[in-house]
Every structure is written in C-alpha cells, then in structure tokens.
PDB file of C-alpha atoms in Angstrom:
ATOM      1  CA  LEU V   1     -28.318 -24.720 -10.639  1.00  0.00           C
ATOM      2  CA  LEU V   2     -26.556 -26.622 -13.114  1.00  0.00           C
ATOM      3  CA  GLY V   3     -29.986 -26.646 -14.610  1.00  0.00           C
ATOM      4  CA  CYS V   4     -30.054 -23.137 -15.515  1.00  0.00           C
ATOM      5  CA  TYR V   5     -26.049 -23.607 -16.292  1.00  0.00           C
ATOM      6  CA  LYS V   6     -27.636 -26.395 -18.992  1.00  0.00           C
ATOM      7  CA  ARG V   7     -29.771 -23.765 -20.315  1.00  0.00           C
ATOM      8  CA  GLU V   8     -26.428 -21.312 -21.049  1.00  0.00           C
ATOM      9  CA  GLY V   9     -24.562 -22.833 -22.740  1.00  0.00           C
ATOM     10  CA  LEU V  10     -22.167 -23.289 -19.778  1.00  0.00           C
ATOM     11  CA  LEU V  11     -22.941 -27.111 -18.957  1.00  0.00           C
ATOM     12  CA  GLN V  12     -22.228 -29.437 -21.453  1.00  0.00           C
ATOM     13  CA  VAL V  13     -23.656 -32.551 -21.443  1.00  0.00           C
ATOM     14  CA  ASP V  14     -23.856 -36.037 -23.482  1.00  0.00           C
ATOM     15  CA  GLY V  15     -27.336 -35.869 -25.708  1.00  0.00           C
ATOM     16  CA  ASN V  16     -30.419 -33.936 -24.909  1.00  0.00           C
ATOM     17  CA  GLU V  17     -31.898 -35.267 -22.215  1.00  0.00           C
ATOM     18  CA  CYS V  18     -31.810 -33.059 -18.573  1.00  0.00           C
ATOM     19  CA  ASN V  19     -31.713 -35.891 -15.553  1.00  0.00           C
ATOM     20  CA  SER V  20     -30.051 -35.149 -12.315  1.00  0.00           C
ATOM     21  CA  GLU V  21     -27.937 -38.537 -14.225  1.00  0.00           C
ATOM     22  CA  SER V  22     -26.005 -36.091 -16.857  1.00  0.00           C
ATOM     23  CA  LEU V  23     -26.385 -33.296 -15.231  1.00  0.00           C
ATOM     24  CA  HIS V  24     -23.848 -34.314 -12.655  1.00  0.00           C
ATOM     25  CA  THR V  25     -21.785 -36.111 -15.418  1.00  0.00           C
ATOM     26  CA  GLY V  26     -21.616 -32.806 -17.368  1.00  0.00           C
ATOM     27  CA  VAL V  27     -18.046 -30.983 -18.606  1.00  0.00           C
ATOM     28  CA  GLY V  28     -18.483 -27.392 -16.797  1.00  0.00           C
ATOM     29  CA  GLN V  29     -18.397 -24.480 -20.281  1.00  0.00           C
ATOM     30  CA  ARG V  30     -17.602 -21.506 -17.810  1.00  0.00           C
ATOM     31  CA  ARG V  31     -14.872 -18.392 -18.648  1.00  0.00           C
ATOM     32  CA  VAL V  32     -11.652 -18.807 -17.378  1.00  0.00           C
ATOM     33  CA  VAL V  33      -8.690 -16.184 -17.173  1.00  0.00           C
ATOM     34  CA  LYS V  34      -6.017 -17.129 -16.112  1.00  0.00           C
ATOM     35  CA  ILE V  35      -2.945 -14.831 -14.208  1.00  0.00           C
ATOM     36  CA  ASP V  36       0.286 -15.137 -12.615  1.00  0.00           C
ATOM     37  CA  GLY V  37       0.872 -14.383  -9.296  1.00  0.00           C
ATOM     38  CA  VAL V  38       4.572 -12.338  -8.124  1.00  0.00           C
ATOM     39  CA  PRO V  39       7.226 -14.275  -8.901  1.00  0.00           C
ATOM     40  CA  VAL V  40       9.826 -15.058  -5.879  1.00  0.00           C
ATOM     41  CA  ARG V  41      13.034 -15.249  -5.616  1.00  0.00           C
ATOM     42  CA  LYS V  42      15.292 -18.389  -7.017  1.00  0.00           C
ATOM     43  CA  GLU V  43      17.236 -18.983  -4.137  1.00  0.00           C
ATOM     44  CA  LEU V  44      13.897 -19.229  -1.583  1.00  0.00           C
ATOM     45  CA  LEU V  45      12.271 -21.919  -3.767  1.00  0.00           C
ATOM     46  CA  ASP V  46      15.555 -23.991  -3.620  1.00  0.00           C
ATOM     47  CA  GLU V  47      15.872 -23.841   0.103  1.00  0.00           C
ATOM     48  CA  ILE V  48      12.174 -24.017   1.127  1.00  0.00           C
ATOM     49  CA  LEU V  49      11.857 -26.846  -1.343  1.00  0.00           C
ATOM     50  CA  GLU V  50      14.100 -29.093  -0.158  1.00  0.00           C
ATOM     51  CA  GLU V  51      12.640 -28.648   3.227  1.00  0.00           C
ATOM     52  CA  LEU V  52       9.603 -29.481   1.756  1.00  0.00           C
ATOM     53  CA  ARG V  53      11.803 -32.729   0.531  1.00  0.00           C
ATOM     54  CA  GLU V  54      12.605 -33.529   3.935  1.00  0.00           C
ATOM     55  CA  TRP V  55       9.559 -32.437   5.574  1.00  0.00           C
ATOM     56  CA  ARG V  56       7.301 -35.452   4.142  1.00  0.00           C
ATOM     57  CA  GLY V  57       6.513 -38.611   5.063  1.00  0.00           C
ATOM     58  CA  ASN V  58       8.555 -37.328   8.699  1.00  0.00           C
ATOM     59  CA  ASN V  59       6.003 -37.943  10.969  1.00  0.00           C
ATOM     60  CA  LYS V  60       8.464 -36.211  13.891  1.00  0.00           C
ATOM     61  CA  ARG V  61       7.862 -33.168  12.032  1.00  0.00           C
ATOM     62  CA  GLY V  62       4.868 -33.285  11.256  1.00  0.00           C
ATOM     63  CA  GLY V  63       4.757 -34.234   6.950  1.00  0.00           C
ATOM     64  CA  SER V  64       3.444 -38.173   7.744  1.00  0.00           C
ATOM     65  CA  SER V  65       0.397 -39.031   5.296  1.00  0.00           C
ATOM     66  CA  THR V  66      -1.678 -40.515   8.528  1.00  0.00           C
ATOM     67  CA  ASN V  67      -1.646 -36.860  10.328  1.00  0.00           C
ATOM     68  CA  ARG V  68      -3.570 -34.671   8.519  1.00  0.00           C
ATOM     69  CA  GLU V  69      -5.225 -32.388   9.818  1.00  0.00           C
ATOM     70  CA  ARG V  70      -7.744 -31.079   7.737  1.00  0.00           C
ATOM     71  CA  PRO V  71      -9.231 -34.397   5.917  1.00  0.00           C
ATOM     72  CA  SER V  72     -11.762 -32.783   4.894  1.00  0.00           C
ATOM     73  CA  ILE V  73      -9.069 -31.528   2.235  1.00  0.00           C
ATOM     74  CA  LYS V  74      -7.951 -34.308  -0.029  1.00  0.00           C
ATOM     75  CA  ALA V  75      -4.263 -33.715   0.167  1.00  0.00           C
ATOM     76  CA  GLU V  76      -2.024 -36.466   1.438  1.00  0.00           C
ATOM     77  CA  CYS V  77       0.215 -34.929   3.699  1.00  0.00           C
ATOM     78  CA  TYR V  78      -0.917 -31.291   5.351  1.00  0.00           C
ATOM     79  CA  MET V  79      -0.152 -29.639   7.885  1.00  0.00           C
ATOM     80  CA  ILE V  80      -0.293 -26.336   9.857  1.00  0.00           C
ATOM     81  CA  LEU V  81       1.723 -24.644  11.535  1.00  0.00           C
ATOM     82  CA  ARG V  82       0.525 -21.733  13.799  1.00  0.00           C
ATOM     83  CA  ALA V  83       2.632 -18.246  14.686  1.00  0.00           C
ATOM     84  CA  PRO V  84       3.686 -18.530  18.322  1.00  0.00           C
ATOM     85  CA  CYS V  85       1.335 -17.105  20.782  1.00  0.00           C
ATOM     86  CA  VAL V  86       2.151 -17.116  25.005  1.00  0.00           C
ATOM     87  CA  SER V  87      -0.843 -15.459  27.270  1.00  0.00           C
ATOM     88  CA  PRO V  88       0.925 -11.730  29.230  1.00  0.00           C
ATOM     89  CA  ASP V  89       0.914 -13.806  31.874  1.00  0.00           C
ATOM     90  CA  GLY V  90       3.470 -15.822  30.517  1.00  0.00           C
ATOM     91  CA  ASN V  91       1.768 -19.614  30.547  1.00  0.00           C
ATOM     92  CA  ILE V  92       0.840 -22.025  28.079  1.00  0.00           C
ATOM     93  CA  SER V  93      -1.426 -23.815  27.638  1.00  0.00           C
ATOM     94  CA  ARG V  94      -1.417 -27.816  26.422  1.00  0.00           C
ATOM     95  CA  ARG V  95      -1.886 -26.507  23.402  1.00  0.00           C
ATOM     96  CA  GLU V  96       0.247 -24.267  22.371  1.00  0.00           C
ATOM     97  CA  LYS V  97       2.297 -26.725  24.293  1.00  0.00           C
ATOM     98  CA  ARG V  98       2.296 -28.694  20.530  1.00  0.00           C
ATOM     99  CA  ARG V  99       1.753 -26.062  18.524  1.00  0.00           C
ATOM    100  CA  HIS V 100       5.693 -24.827  19.782  1.00  0.00           C
ATOM    101  CA  LYS V 101       6.664 -28.801  19.471  1.00  0.00           C
ATOM    102  CA  LYS V 102       5.614 -28.885  15.868  1.00  0.00           C
ATOM    103  CA  MET V 103       6.694 -25.341  15.250  1.00  0.00           C
ATOM    104  CA  GLU V 104      10.141 -26.435  16.299  1.00  0.00           C
ATOM    105  CA  GLY V 105      10.497 -29.593  14.129  1.00  0.00           C
ATOM    106  CA  ASN V 106      10.296 -27.168  11.350  1.00  0.00           C
ATOM    107  CA  ARG V 107      11.072 -23.822  12.129  1.00  0.00           C
ATOM    108  CA  LYS V 108      13.633 -23.227   9.327  1.00  0.00           C
ATOM    109  CA  LEU V 109      11.004 -23.784   7.349  1.00  0.00           C
ATOM    110  CA  TRP V 110       8.185 -21.313   8.843  1.00  0.00           C
ATOM    111  CA  ASP V 111      11.094 -19.054   8.157  1.00  0.00           C
ATOM    112  CA  LEU V 112      11.547 -19.277   4.590  1.00  0.00           C
ATOM    113  CA  ALA V 113       7.915 -19.399   4.307  1.00  0.00           C
ATOM    114  CA  LEU V 114       7.681 -15.772   6.137  1.00  0.00           C
ATOM    115  CA  GLN V 115      11.045 -14.203   4.421  1.00  0.00           C
ATOM    116  CA  THR V 116       9.546 -14.642   0.886  1.00  0.00           C
ATOM    117  CA  MET V 117       5.912 -13.328   2.189  1.00  0.00           C
ATOM    118  CA  LYS V 118       8.169  -9.871   2.874  1.00  0.00           C
ATOM    119  CA  GLU V 119       9.563  -9.833   0.483  1.00  0.00           C
ATOM    120  CA  THR V 120       7.147  -9.249  -1.935  1.00  0.00           C
ATOM    121  CA  ASN V 121       4.217  -8.547   0.943  1.00  0.00           C
ATOM    122  CA  PRO V 122       5.615  -7.469   4.099  1.00  0.00           C
ATOM    123  CA  GLU V 123       2.204  -5.459   5.436  1.00  0.00           C
ATOM    124  CA  PHE V 124       0.733  -9.447   5.241  1.00  0.00           C
ATOM    125  CA  ALA V 125       4.124 -11.011   7.037  1.00  0.00           C
ATOM    126  CA  GLN V 126       3.567  -9.023  10.291  1.00  0.00           C
ATOM    127  CA  ARG V 127      -0.163 -10.383   9.995  1.00  0.00           C
ATOM    128  CA  CYS V 128      -0.132 -14.114   8.850  1.00  0.00           C
ATOM    129  CA  SER V 129      -0.871 -16.693  11.730  1.00  0.00           C
ATOM    130  CA  GLU V 130      -0.885 -19.805  10.284  1.00  0.00           C
ATOM    131  CA  ILE V 131       0.993 -20.846   7.707  1.00  0.00           C
ATOM    132  CA  ALA V 132      -0.741 -24.194   5.347  1.00  0.00           C
ATOM    133  CA  VAL V 133       1.807 -27.286   4.573  1.00  0.00           C
ATOM    134  CA  THR V 134       1.062 -29.849   1.809  1.00  0.00           C
ATOM    135  CA  PHE V 135       2.202 -31.819  -0.711  1.00  0.00           C
ATOM    136  CA  GLY V 136      -0.820 -33.893  -2.740  1.00  0.00           C
ATOM    137  CA  PHE V 137      -3.171 -31.548  -3.331  1.00  0.00           C
ATOM    138  CA  THR V 138      -5.646 -32.131  -5.004  1.00  0.00           C
ATOM    139  CA  GLY V 139      -9.720 -30.832  -6.468  1.00  0.00           C
ATOM    140  CA  SER V 140     -11.145 -29.708  -2.611  1.00  0.00           C
ATOM    141  CA  PRO V 141     -13.856 -27.302  -3.823  1.00  0.00           C
ATOM    142  CA  HIS V 142     -14.241 -25.517  -0.385  1.00  0.00           C
ATOM    143  CA  ILE V 143     -14.552 -22.061   2.254  1.00  0.00           C
ATOM    144  CA  ASP V 144     -12.475 -20.736   4.371  1.00  0.00           C
ATOM    145  CA  ARG V 145     -15.381 -19.515   6.995  1.00  0.00           C
ATOM    146  CA  GLN V 146     -11.669 -18.598   9.645  1.00  0.00           C
ATOM    147  CA  ASN V 147      -9.829 -16.073   7.496  1.00  0.00           C
ATOM    148  CA  ALA V 148     -10.280 -12.505   8.405  1.00  0.00           C
ATOM    149  CA  SER V 149      -8.563 -11.081   4.933  1.00  0.00           C
ATOM    150  CA  PRO V 150      -7.824 -12.338   1.678  1.00  0.00           C
ATOM    151  CA  PHE V 151      -4.883 -14.965   1.663  1.00  0.00           C
ATOM    152  CA  TYR V 152      -1.869 -16.338  -0.583  1.00  0.00           C
ATOM    153  CA  GLY V 153      -0.477 -19.115  -1.899  1.00  0.00           C
ATOM    154  CA  LEU V 154       2.688 -21.175  -3.159  1.00  0.00           C
ATOM    155  CA  ALA V 155       3.462 -23.689  -5.285  1.00  0.00           C
ATOM    156  CA  LEU V 156       6.586 -25.762  -5.767  1.00  0.00           C
ATOM    157  CA  GLY V 157       7.997 -28.634  -7.494  1.00  0.00           C
ATOM    158  CA  ASN V 158       8.278 -30.722 -10.716  1.00  0.00           C
ATOM    159  CA  PHE V 159       3.995 -30.483 -11.255  1.00  0.00           C
ATOM    160  CA  ALA V 160       3.671 -29.124 -15.682  1.00  0.00           C
ATOM    161  CA  LYS V 161       3.486 -25.201 -16.056  1.00  0.00           C
ATOM    162  CA  GLY V 162      -0.106 -24.050 -16.485  1.00  0.00           C
ATOM    163  CA  THR V 163      -1.567 -27.550 -14.323  1.00  0.00           C
ATOM    164  CA  GLY V 164      -2.182 -27.151 -10.021  1.00  0.00           C
ATOM    165  CA  CYS V 165      -3.402 -23.812 -10.513  1.00  0.00           C
ATOM    166  CA  LEU V 166      -4.640 -22.157  -7.614  1.00  0.00           C
ATOM    167  CA  SER V 167      -8.518 -22.398  -8.573  1.00  0.00           C
ATOM    168  CA  VAL V 168     -11.090 -19.502  -7.485  1.00  0.00           C
ATOM    169  CA  GLU V 169     -14.942 -18.715  -8.536  1.00  0.00           C
ATOM    170  CA  CYS V 170     -14.796 -15.080  -9.461  1.00  0.00           C
ATOM    171  CA  SER V 171     -18.570 -15.488 -10.052  1.00  0.00           C
ATOM    172  CA  PRO V 172     -20.933 -17.061 -10.687  1.00  0.00           C
ATOM    173  CA  ARG V 173     -19.474 -18.147 -14.361  1.00  0.00           C
ATOM    174  CA  ILE V 174     -16.377 -16.546 -14.112  1.00  0.00           C
ATOM    175  CA  VAL V 175     -13.723 -18.828 -13.426  1.00  0.00           C
ATOM    176  CA  ALA V 176      -9.830 -17.499 -12.563  1.00  0.00           C
ATOM    177  CA  HIS V 177      -7.191 -20.453 -12.664  1.00  0.00           C
ATOM    178  CA  VAL V 178      -4.182 -18.336 -10.326  1.00  0.00           C
ATOM    179  CA  ASN V 179      -0.379 -19.659 -11.612  1.00  0.00           C
ATOM    180  CA  THR V 180       1.118 -20.284  -8.036  1.00  0.00           C
ATOM    181  CA  LYS V 181       4.262 -22.516  -9.049  1.00  0.00           C
ATOM    182  CA  ASN V 182       7.144 -20.798  -7.849  1.00  0.00           C
ATOM    183  CA  ARG V 183       5.041 -17.658  -7.533  1.00  0.00           C
ATOM    184  CA  LEU V 184       3.049 -15.900  -4.486  1.00  0.00           C
ATOM    185  CA  GLY V 185      -0.968 -15.877  -6.041  1.00  0.00           C
ATOM    186  CA  ARG V 186      -3.252 -13.163  -3.816  1.00  0.00           C
ATOM    187  CA  VAL V 187      -6.498 -14.612  -3.669  1.00  0.00           C
ATOM    188  CA  ASP V 188     -10.522 -14.297  -1.173  1.00  0.00           C
ATOM    189  CA  GLY V 189     -10.816 -17.650   0.482  1.00  0.00           C
ATOM    190  CA  ARG V 190     -14.168 -16.627   1.075  1.00  0.00           C
ATOM    191  CA  TRP V 191     -15.366 -17.806  -1.769  1.00  0.00           C
ATOM    192  CA  PRO V 192     -14.849 -21.341  -3.241  1.00  0.00           C
ATOM    193  CA  HIS V 193     -11.709 -21.775  -4.417  1.00  0.00           C
ATOM    194  CA  TRP V 194      -9.736 -25.727  -5.468  1.00  0.00           C
ATOM    195  CA  VAL V 195      -6.315 -26.725  -6.898  1.00  0.00           C
ATOM    196  CA  SER V 196      -7.541 -27.391 -11.053  1.00  0.00           C
ATOM    197  CA  ASP V 197      -6.298 -30.839 -12.605  1.00  0.00           C
ATOM    198  CA  TYR V 198      -2.655 -31.857 -12.747  1.00  0.00           C
ATOM    199  CA  ASN V 199      -0.982 -35.041 -13.564  1.00  0.00           C
ATOM    200  CA  VAL V 200      -0.764 -36.340  -9.228  1.00  0.00           C
ATOM    201  CA  GLU V 201       2.402 -39.088  -9.867  1.00  0.00           C
ATOM    202  CA  GLU V 202       4.159 -35.498 -10.243  1.00  0.00           C
ATOM    203  CA  GLU V 203       5.461 -33.782  -7.780  1.00  0.00           C
ATOM    204  CA  ARG V 204       3.058 -30.806  -6.428  1.00  0.00           C
ATOM    205  CA  TYR V 205       4.362 -29.020  -3.429  1.00  0.00           C
ATOM    206  CA  SER V 206       2.127 -26.082  -1.500  1.00  0.00           C
ATOM    207  CA  LEU V 207       2.305 -22.943   1.341  1.00  0.00           C
ATOM    208  CA  ILE V 208      -0.869 -21.549   2.246  1.00  0.00           C
ATOM    209  CA  TYR V 209      -0.329 -17.857   4.714  1.00  0.00           C
ATOM    210  CA  TYR V 210      -3.293 -16.862   6.672  1.00  0.00           C
ATOM    211  CA  ASP V 211      -4.716 -13.735   8.412  1.00  0.00           C
ATOM    212  CA  THR V 212      -6.564 -15.972  10.628  1.00  0.00           C
ATOM    213  CA  MET V 213      -6.377 -13.413  14.362  1.00  0.00           C
ATOM    214  CA  SER V 214      -6.689  -9.352  12.673  1.00  0.00           C
ATOM    215  CA  ALA V 215      -9.318  -7.461  12.347  1.00  0.00           C
ATOM    216  CA  TYR V 216     -11.971  -9.013   9.809  1.00  0.00           C
ATOM    217  CA  GLN V 217     -11.624  -7.379   6.390  1.00  0.00           C
ATOM    218  CA  THR V 218     -15.227  -7.361   4.487  1.00  0.00           C
ATOM    219  CA  PRO V 219     -14.447  -9.670   1.640  1.00  0.00           C
ATOM    220  CA  GLY V 220     -13.830  -7.829  -2.103  1.00  0.00           C
ATOM    221  CA  PRO V 221     -12.710  -9.213  -4.868  1.00  0.00           C
ATOM    222  CA  ALA V 222     -12.116 -12.991  -5.077  1.00  0.00           C
ATOM    223  CA  ILE V 223      -8.747 -11.985  -7.385  1.00  0.00           C
ATOM    224  CA  PHE V 224      -6.574  -8.894  -7.096  1.00  0.00           C
ATOM    225  CA  LYS V 225      -5.318  -8.540 -10.685  1.00  0.00           C
ATOM    226  CA  ILE V 226      -7.256  -8.024 -13.910  1.00  0.00           C
ATOM    227  CA  PRO V 227      -5.018 -10.115 -16.567  1.00  0.00           C
ATOM    228  CA  ASP V 228      -5.989  -8.493 -19.713  1.00  0.00           C
ATOM    229  CA  ILE V 229      -8.164 -10.506 -21.884  1.00  0.00           C
TER     230      ILE V 229
END
C-alpha cells in the first residue's frame, strides 16, 4: 500500500530507494480538507472545562491516568460514561451498579455535556448512549466498530487553534481535519480516524458522543459538510 502511495506521489521518501524501511519513514502527502464544527455556547464551555479540570487526576471520578478504560488508545486519561439502564423488572446487574456509581460522581459533567448536544442536535442527544471523556489523547488511528451511527466530538483546553483536530480518512487519497476546539464536529467513526498533532505540553480535553444502542445505520460518508475549495 505504501508503495502504491509513493508511485502516485502521495508519499515522500528520502532518496530513490523503495524498501520497507524508507517507506515506513516516509511523509504522507495525501490531500487534506479542513472543516469547522458547530460552535458551542461559551457559558457551557466554561462550565464543562471547569468540570473536566476537576475530573482530571481524580481517581474517585475515573480521571486517573492509572484508570484508562480503553488501553488501546493513547491518552493520559480515558473514561466512558454510559446512559443509565435499568431492566424492566427493576433489577440492576453488578456492572450497572459500577456504572451508576461512576455516573454519580460525574453527573454534572454528563448533564453539561448532554446539554451541548441538545442545543446542537436534539435528536442525537436522545440517542446518545455513551460519552468518552479524555485528556491528552494523541494519534491512535482506529475504527469504532461498536457505533450504530456517526459520532460527535468536542475538544476543550488551551491547545493551539488549528492543531489537535479530529482527523478522518475520507478515502485512500483524502483526509479531513475537523476543528472541534470549542466546537461539535460530526464524523463517521467507522472510518479510520485519529487526533492530529498538537503540543502535548498544552491542555487538550475531549468529549466524544456515541450512539451504540439504536438501529444500525449503514456507514455513509466520513464527513457531513463539504468545505469550500
């Protein structure tokens, strides 16, 4: 695959050699399109950022770096909040009890996060079953196989504008960088996606809104707003 990219001029390598080592150290030259998410109300952003800063490093709230719930992802802190679920007979499993306890410590954060979605897409807010809360998320190309539909991402912190974007592979030759700093961006996570480079000495939190419980929607485009080119 890397050889194909090089032959099309989409991979820059040093020298004329085309061996495995040179290909793996090459620099991608795929076309990049840039898109802005939908702005979130400043008052909500301020409240959410305050909650996130209190969450980070708090082991009782799941914000400890030793309590990463998705170890395959490179992030200093990674926690998943799930919408409460009670069986018809009122019984709660041990797993649900643990989830309820975690939600009790993060109820305000969940409510604030969900309010941002209600103000942007009320219909998706009804379907949102999980919210991933992260700090220091870097790189980590992956696919979210459990998603029933596209997801939304929101990033907050003092990281530089234009960096730390939600990046998604639209096609083998095109990558989209979605600006989610203080904005809600929508992408289909069933396409390869990751976080673009930013200064890791700076502060970057993110909230990722998933729909994992509703009727499955066939994957369509990776992005939903075509930028002006």
